[in-house]
Short mmCIF file of C-alpha atoms in Angstrom, two decimals:
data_model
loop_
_atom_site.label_atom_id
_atom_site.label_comp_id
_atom_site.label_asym_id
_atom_site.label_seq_id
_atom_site.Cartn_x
_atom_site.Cartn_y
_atom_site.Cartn_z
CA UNK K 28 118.39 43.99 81.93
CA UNK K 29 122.17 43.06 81.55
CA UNK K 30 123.08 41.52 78.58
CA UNK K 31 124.53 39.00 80.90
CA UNK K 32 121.27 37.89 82.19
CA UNK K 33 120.47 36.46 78.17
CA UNK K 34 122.75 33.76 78.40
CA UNK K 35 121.55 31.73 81.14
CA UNK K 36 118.24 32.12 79.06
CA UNK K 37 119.42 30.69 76.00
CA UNK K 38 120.75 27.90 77.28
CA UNK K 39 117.81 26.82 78.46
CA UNK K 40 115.78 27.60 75.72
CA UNK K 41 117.68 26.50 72.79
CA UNK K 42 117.88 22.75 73.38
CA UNK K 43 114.39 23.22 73.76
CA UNK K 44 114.13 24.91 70.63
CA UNK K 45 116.54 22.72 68.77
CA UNK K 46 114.19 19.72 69.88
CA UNK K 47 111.24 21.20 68.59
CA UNK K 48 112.49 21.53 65.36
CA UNK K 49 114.00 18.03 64.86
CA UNK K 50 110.30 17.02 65.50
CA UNK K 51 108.87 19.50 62.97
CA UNK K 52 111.25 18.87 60.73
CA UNK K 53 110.14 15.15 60.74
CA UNK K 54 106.56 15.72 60.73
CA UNK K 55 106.97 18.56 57.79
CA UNK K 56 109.15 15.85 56.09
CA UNK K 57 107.00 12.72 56.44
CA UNK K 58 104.15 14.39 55.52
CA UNK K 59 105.47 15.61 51.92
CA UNK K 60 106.80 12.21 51.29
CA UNK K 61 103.62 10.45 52.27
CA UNK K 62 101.84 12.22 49.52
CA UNK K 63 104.53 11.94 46.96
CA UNK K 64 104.51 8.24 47.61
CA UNK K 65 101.26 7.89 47.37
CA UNK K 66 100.58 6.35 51.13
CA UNK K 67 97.56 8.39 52.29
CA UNK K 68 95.42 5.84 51.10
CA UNK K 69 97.22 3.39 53.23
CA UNK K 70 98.03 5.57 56.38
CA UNK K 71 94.70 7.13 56.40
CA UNK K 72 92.69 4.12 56.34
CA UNK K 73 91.47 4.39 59.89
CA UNK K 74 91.65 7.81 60.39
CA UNK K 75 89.22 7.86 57.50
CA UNK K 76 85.69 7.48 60.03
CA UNK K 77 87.02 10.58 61.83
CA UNK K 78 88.24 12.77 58.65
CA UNK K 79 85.57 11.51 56.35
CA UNK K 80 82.50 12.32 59.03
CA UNK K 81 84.36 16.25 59.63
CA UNK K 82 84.83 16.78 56.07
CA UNK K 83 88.77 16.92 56.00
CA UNK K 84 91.09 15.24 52.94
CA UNK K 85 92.49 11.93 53.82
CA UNK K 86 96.06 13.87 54.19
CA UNK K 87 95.09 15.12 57.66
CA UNK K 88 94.85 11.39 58.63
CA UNK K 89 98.26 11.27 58.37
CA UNK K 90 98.64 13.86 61.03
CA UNK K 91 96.44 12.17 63.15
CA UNK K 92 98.25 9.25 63.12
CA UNK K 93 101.56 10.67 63.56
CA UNK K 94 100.54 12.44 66.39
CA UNK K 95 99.82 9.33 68.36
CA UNK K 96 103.34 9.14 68.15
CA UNK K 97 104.42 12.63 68.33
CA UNK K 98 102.27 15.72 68.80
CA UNK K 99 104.68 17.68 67.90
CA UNK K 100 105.41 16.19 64.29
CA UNK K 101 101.57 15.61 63.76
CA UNK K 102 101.22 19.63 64.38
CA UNK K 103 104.33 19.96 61.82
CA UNK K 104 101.98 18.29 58.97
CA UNK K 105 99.19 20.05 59.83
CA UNK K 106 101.26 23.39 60.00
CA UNK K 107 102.50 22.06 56.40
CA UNK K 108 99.10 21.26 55.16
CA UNK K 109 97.78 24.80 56.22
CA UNK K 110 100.96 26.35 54.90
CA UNK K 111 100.53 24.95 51.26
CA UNK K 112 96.41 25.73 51.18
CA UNK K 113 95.17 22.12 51.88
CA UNK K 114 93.08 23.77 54.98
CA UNK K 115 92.22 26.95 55.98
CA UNK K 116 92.35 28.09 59.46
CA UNK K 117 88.64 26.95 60.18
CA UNK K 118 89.68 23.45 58.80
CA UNK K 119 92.83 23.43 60.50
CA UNK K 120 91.33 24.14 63.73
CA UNK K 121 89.00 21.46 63.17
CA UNK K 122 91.64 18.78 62.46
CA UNK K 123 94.01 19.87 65.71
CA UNK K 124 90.92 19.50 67.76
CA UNK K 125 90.65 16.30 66.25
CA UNK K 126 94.35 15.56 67.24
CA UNK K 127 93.40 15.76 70.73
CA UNK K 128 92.81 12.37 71.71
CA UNK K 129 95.39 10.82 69.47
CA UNK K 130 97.83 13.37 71.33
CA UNK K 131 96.74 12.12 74.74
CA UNK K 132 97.88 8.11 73.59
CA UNK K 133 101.38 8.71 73.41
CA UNK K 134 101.22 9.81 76.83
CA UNK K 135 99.85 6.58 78.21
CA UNK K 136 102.77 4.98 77.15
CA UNK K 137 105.56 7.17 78.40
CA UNK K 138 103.78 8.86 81.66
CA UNK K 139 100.56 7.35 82.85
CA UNK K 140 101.56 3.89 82.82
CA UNK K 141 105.17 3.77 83.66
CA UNK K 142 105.00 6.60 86.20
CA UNK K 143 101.58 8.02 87.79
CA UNK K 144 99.68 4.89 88.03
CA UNK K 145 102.17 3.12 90.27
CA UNK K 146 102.05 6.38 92.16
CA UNK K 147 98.30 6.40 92.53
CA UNK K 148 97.78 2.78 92.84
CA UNK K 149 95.35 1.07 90.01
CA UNK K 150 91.80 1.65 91.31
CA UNK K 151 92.84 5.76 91.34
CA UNK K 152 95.05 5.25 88.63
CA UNK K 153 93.17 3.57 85.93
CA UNK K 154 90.20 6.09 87.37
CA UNK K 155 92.20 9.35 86.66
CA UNK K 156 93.93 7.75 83.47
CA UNK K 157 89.82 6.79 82.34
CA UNK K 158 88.76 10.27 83.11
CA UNK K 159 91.51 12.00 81.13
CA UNK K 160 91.01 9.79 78.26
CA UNK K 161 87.19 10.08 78.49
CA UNK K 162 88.21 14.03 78.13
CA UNK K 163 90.17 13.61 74.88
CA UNK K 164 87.81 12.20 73.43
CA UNK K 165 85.31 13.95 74.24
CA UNK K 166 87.16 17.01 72.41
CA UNK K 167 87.86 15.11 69.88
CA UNK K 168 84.21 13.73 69.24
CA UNK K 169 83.40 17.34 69.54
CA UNK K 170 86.07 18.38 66.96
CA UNK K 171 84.28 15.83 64.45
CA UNK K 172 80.60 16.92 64.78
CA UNK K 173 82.44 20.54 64.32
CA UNK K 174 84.11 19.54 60.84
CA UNK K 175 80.28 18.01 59.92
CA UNK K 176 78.41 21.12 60.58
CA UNK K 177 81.28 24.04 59.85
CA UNK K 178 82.90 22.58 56.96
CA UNK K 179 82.55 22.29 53.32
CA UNK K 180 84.48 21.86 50.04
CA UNK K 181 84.97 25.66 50.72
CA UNK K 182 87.27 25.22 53.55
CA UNK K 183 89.36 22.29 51.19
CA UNK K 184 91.49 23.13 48.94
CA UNK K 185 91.74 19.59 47.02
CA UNK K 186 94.42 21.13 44.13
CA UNK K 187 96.66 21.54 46.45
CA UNK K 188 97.69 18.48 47.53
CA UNK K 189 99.23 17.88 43.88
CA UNK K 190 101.56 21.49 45.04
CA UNK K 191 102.58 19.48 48.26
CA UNK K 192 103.07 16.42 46.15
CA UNK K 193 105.16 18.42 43.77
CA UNK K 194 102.73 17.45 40.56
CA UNK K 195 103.52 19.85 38.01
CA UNK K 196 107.24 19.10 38.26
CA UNK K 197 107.23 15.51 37.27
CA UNK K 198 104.83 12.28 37.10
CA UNK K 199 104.34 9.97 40.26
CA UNK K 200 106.35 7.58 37.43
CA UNK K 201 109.08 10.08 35.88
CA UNK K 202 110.08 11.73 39.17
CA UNK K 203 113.00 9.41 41.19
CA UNK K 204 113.07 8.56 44.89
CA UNK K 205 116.61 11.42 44.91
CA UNK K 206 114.08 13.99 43.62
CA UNK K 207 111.21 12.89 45.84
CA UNK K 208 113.59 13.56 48.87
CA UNK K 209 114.97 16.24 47.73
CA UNK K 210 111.49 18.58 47.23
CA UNK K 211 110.60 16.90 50.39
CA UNK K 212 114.10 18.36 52.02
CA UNK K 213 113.54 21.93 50.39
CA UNK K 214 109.87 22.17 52.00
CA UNK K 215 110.89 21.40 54.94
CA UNK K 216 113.72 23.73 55.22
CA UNK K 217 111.30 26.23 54.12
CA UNK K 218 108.90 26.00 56.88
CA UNK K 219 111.48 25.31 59.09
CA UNK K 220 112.81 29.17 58.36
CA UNK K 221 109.77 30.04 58.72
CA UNK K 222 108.67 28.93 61.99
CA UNK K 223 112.39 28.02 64.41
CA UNK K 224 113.23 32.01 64.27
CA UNK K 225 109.92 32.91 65.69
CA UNK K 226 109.89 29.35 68.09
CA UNK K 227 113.01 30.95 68.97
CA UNK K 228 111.90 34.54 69.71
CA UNK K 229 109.04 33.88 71.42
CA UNK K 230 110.34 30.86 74.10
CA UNK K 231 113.37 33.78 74.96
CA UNK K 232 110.68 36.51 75.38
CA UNK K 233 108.30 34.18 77.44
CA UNK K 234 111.51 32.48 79.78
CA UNK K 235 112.38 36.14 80.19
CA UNK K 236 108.95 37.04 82.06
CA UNK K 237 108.85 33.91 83.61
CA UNK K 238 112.17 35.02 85.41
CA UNK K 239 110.42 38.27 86.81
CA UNK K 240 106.93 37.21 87.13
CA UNK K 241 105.11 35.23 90.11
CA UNK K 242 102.95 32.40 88.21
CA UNK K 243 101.85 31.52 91.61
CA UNK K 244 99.15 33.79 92.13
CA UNK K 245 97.21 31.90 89.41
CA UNK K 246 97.08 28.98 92.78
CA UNK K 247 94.79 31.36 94.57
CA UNK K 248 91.98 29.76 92.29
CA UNK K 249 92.21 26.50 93.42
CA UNK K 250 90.25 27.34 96.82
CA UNK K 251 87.31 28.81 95.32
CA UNK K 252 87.25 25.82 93.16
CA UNK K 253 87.81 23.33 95.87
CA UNK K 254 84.93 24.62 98.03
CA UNK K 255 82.76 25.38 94.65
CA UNK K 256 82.56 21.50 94.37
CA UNK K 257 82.62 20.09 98.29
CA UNK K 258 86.09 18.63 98.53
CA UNK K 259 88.25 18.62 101.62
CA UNK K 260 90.22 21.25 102.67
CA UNK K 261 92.99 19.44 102.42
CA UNK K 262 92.91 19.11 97.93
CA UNK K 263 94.30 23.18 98.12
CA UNK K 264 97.33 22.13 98.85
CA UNK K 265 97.26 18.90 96.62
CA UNK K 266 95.95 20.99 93.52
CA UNK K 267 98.97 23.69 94.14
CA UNK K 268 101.56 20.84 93.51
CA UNK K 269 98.88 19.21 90.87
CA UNK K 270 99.33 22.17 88.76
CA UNK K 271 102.89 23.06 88.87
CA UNK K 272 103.74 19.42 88.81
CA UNK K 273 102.09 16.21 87.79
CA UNK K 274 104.22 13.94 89.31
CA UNK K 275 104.37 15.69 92.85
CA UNK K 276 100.45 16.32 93.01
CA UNK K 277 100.22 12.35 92.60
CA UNK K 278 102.72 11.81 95.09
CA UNK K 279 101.41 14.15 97.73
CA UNK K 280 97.80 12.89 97.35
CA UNK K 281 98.37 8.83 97.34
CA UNK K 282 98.92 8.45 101.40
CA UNK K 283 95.55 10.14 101.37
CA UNK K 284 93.72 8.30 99.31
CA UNK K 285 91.48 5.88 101.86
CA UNK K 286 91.41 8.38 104.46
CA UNK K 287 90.75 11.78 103.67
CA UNK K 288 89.91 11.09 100.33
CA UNK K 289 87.28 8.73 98.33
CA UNK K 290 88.94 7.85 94.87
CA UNK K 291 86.50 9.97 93.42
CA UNK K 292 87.55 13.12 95.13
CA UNK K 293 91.34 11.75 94.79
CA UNK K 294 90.34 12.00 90.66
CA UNK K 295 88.19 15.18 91.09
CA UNK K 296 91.25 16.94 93.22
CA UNK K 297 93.50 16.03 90.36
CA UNK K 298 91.13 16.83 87.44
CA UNK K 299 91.14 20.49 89.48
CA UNK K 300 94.79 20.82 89.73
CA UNK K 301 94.98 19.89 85.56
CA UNK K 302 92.63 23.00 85.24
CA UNK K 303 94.59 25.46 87.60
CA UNK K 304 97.56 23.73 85.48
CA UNK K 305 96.18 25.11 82.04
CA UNK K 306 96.80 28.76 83.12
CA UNK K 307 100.54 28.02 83.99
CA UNK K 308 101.20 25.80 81.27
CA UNK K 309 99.51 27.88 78.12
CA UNK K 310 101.80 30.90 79.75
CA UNK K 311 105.16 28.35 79.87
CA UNK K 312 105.26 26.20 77.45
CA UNK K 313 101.73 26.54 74.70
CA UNK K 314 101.86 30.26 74.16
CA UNK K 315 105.81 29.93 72.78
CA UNK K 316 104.89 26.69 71.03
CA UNK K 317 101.48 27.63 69.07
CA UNK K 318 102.99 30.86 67.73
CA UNK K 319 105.92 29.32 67.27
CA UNK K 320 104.04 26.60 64.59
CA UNK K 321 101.30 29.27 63.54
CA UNK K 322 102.10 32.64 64.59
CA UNK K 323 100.58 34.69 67.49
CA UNK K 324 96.92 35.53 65.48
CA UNK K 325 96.35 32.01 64.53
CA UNK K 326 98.18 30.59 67.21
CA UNK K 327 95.77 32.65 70.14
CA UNK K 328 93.18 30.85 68.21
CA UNK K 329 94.63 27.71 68.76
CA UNK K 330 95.51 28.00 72.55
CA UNK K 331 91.45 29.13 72.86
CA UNK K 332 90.09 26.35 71.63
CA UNK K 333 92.37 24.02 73.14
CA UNK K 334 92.29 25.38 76.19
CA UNK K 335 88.53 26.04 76.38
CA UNK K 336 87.46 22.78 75.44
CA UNK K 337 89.63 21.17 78.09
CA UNK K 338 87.86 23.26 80.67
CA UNK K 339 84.53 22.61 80.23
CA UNK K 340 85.07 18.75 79.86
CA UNK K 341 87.18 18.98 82.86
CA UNK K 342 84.40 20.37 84.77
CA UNK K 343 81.99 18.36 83.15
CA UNK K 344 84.13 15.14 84.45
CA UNK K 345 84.27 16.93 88.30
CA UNK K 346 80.84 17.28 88.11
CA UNK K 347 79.64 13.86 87.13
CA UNK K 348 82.76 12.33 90.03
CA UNK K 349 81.39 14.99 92.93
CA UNK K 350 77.35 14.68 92.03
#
């Protein structure tokens, strides 16, 4: 390949990257100065009947929360929490499958309500909105009974919290709000040199072989599926756009909603296209952003759960709308 054909390639991919690492950076540096400050208690107050049942600290409450406003900041704290020993990798896995559902409410806000709801109408809309929240919960429900049966002080590293806090150093009372901000700014530069390079890396490598690779074979499942489950011919096409994009799956099924199909099927059809989705989307944008936070071992294992989970409640949800 020319070396010509890399520039076109980053400048697509470093905004991206750049973006991604504003929003780590803020999760990595709320999350230090929520413990130096003491505000766990306070932030984790809610998140405390999901964290205390799954046997996690109060600290990953604070990711929880945050990632109801930003999954990618919430996966920064966790990244930091894992980083610095709080959890180990069965603990952290735990907590981001906790995450899932608090991930899934930002989205209600800035894409289900203001954009594919109008599209759909409100009977199909509220429906597929229901279903997809009735998913995410699901996985994070799941994710909770997981942290009561797999984990254990053993998986907790309580000790060091007071390293992320920066105990050792100074008191809560001797140490001043410049040198709170300041340890908070030096861990977060440190696992931001840690994880942008390989971000970086991995979204060139990945937009590379999405330039020379056809990601539309992975469509030729939706048929199988389709017939697997009784719907109309006509939801191939409809779970083709579905999976590629959203917003034009909703748009190409609304007309038919009424005619040639129930609401039901409309939400099944969908539901399909979201699974057809997850093999397009892990390659496109998960892959480069899970081994970007974690790195390609722990990231895989990441990306398997995620995506796993997702499938069977997906076809657990078809199921129950086709029976």
């Amino acid at each position: 390949m020319q070396p010509s054909a890399f520039l076109p390639v980053l400048v697509e991919v470093l905004p991206r990257v750049a973006r991604i690492a504003v929003y780590i950076a803020i999760g990595v540096f709320a999350a230090n100065l929520v413990v130096a400050f003491g505000l766990v208690e306070r932030i984790a107050g809610l998140s405390r009947y999901l964290t205390g049942p799954a046997n996690l600290p109060d600290e990953v409450g604070t990711a929880i929360v945050t990632t109801a406003a930003s999954t990618t900041a919430g996966y920064g704290m966790l990244a930091e929490y894992r980083e610095s020993g709080v959890l180990d990798d069965r603990a952290t896995l735990v907590a981001v499958t906790i995450n899932t559902f608090f991930g899934f409410v930002q989205h209600i806000f800035t894409f289900y309500w203001p954009v594919l709801i109008p599209i759909l109408g409100h009977e199909v809309g509220f429906m597929y909105v229901g279903a997809r929240a009735a998913i995410a919960l699901a996985i994070t429900i799941t994710g909770v009974v997981a942290g009561a049966i797999l984990l254990s002080g053993r998986n907790l590293d309580s000790a060091a919290v007071a390293q992320t806090d920066g105990a050792g150093e100074a008191s809560e009372e001797e140490q001043s709000l410049r040198s709170m901000l300041e340890d908070a700014g030096r861990k977060t530069w440190k696992t931001l040199r840690r994880i942008v390079p390989r971000l970086a890396v991995v979204y060139v490598l990945v937009t590379l072989l999405l330039r020379t690779t056809d990601l539309e074979s992975f469509t030729a499942l939706a048929s199988p599926l389709t017939n697997l489950v009784g719907l109309p011919g006509a939801s191939v096409p409809i779970v083709v756009a579905f999976a590629f994009d959203t917003t034009a799956g909703a748009a190409a099924i609304a007309p038919a909603i009424g005619q040639t199909f129930t609401p039901k099927q409309a939400v099944a059809t969908m539901l399909i296209g979201g699974i057809i989705s997850f093999a397009v989307s892990t390659f496109k944008r998960s892959i480069p952003f899970q081994y970007g936070i974690w790195g390609p071992e722990f990231g895989s294992k990441v990306i398997a759960v995620n995506t796993g989970l997702k499938i069977v409640f997906i076809t657990i949800a078809v199921a129950a709308l086709v029976a």
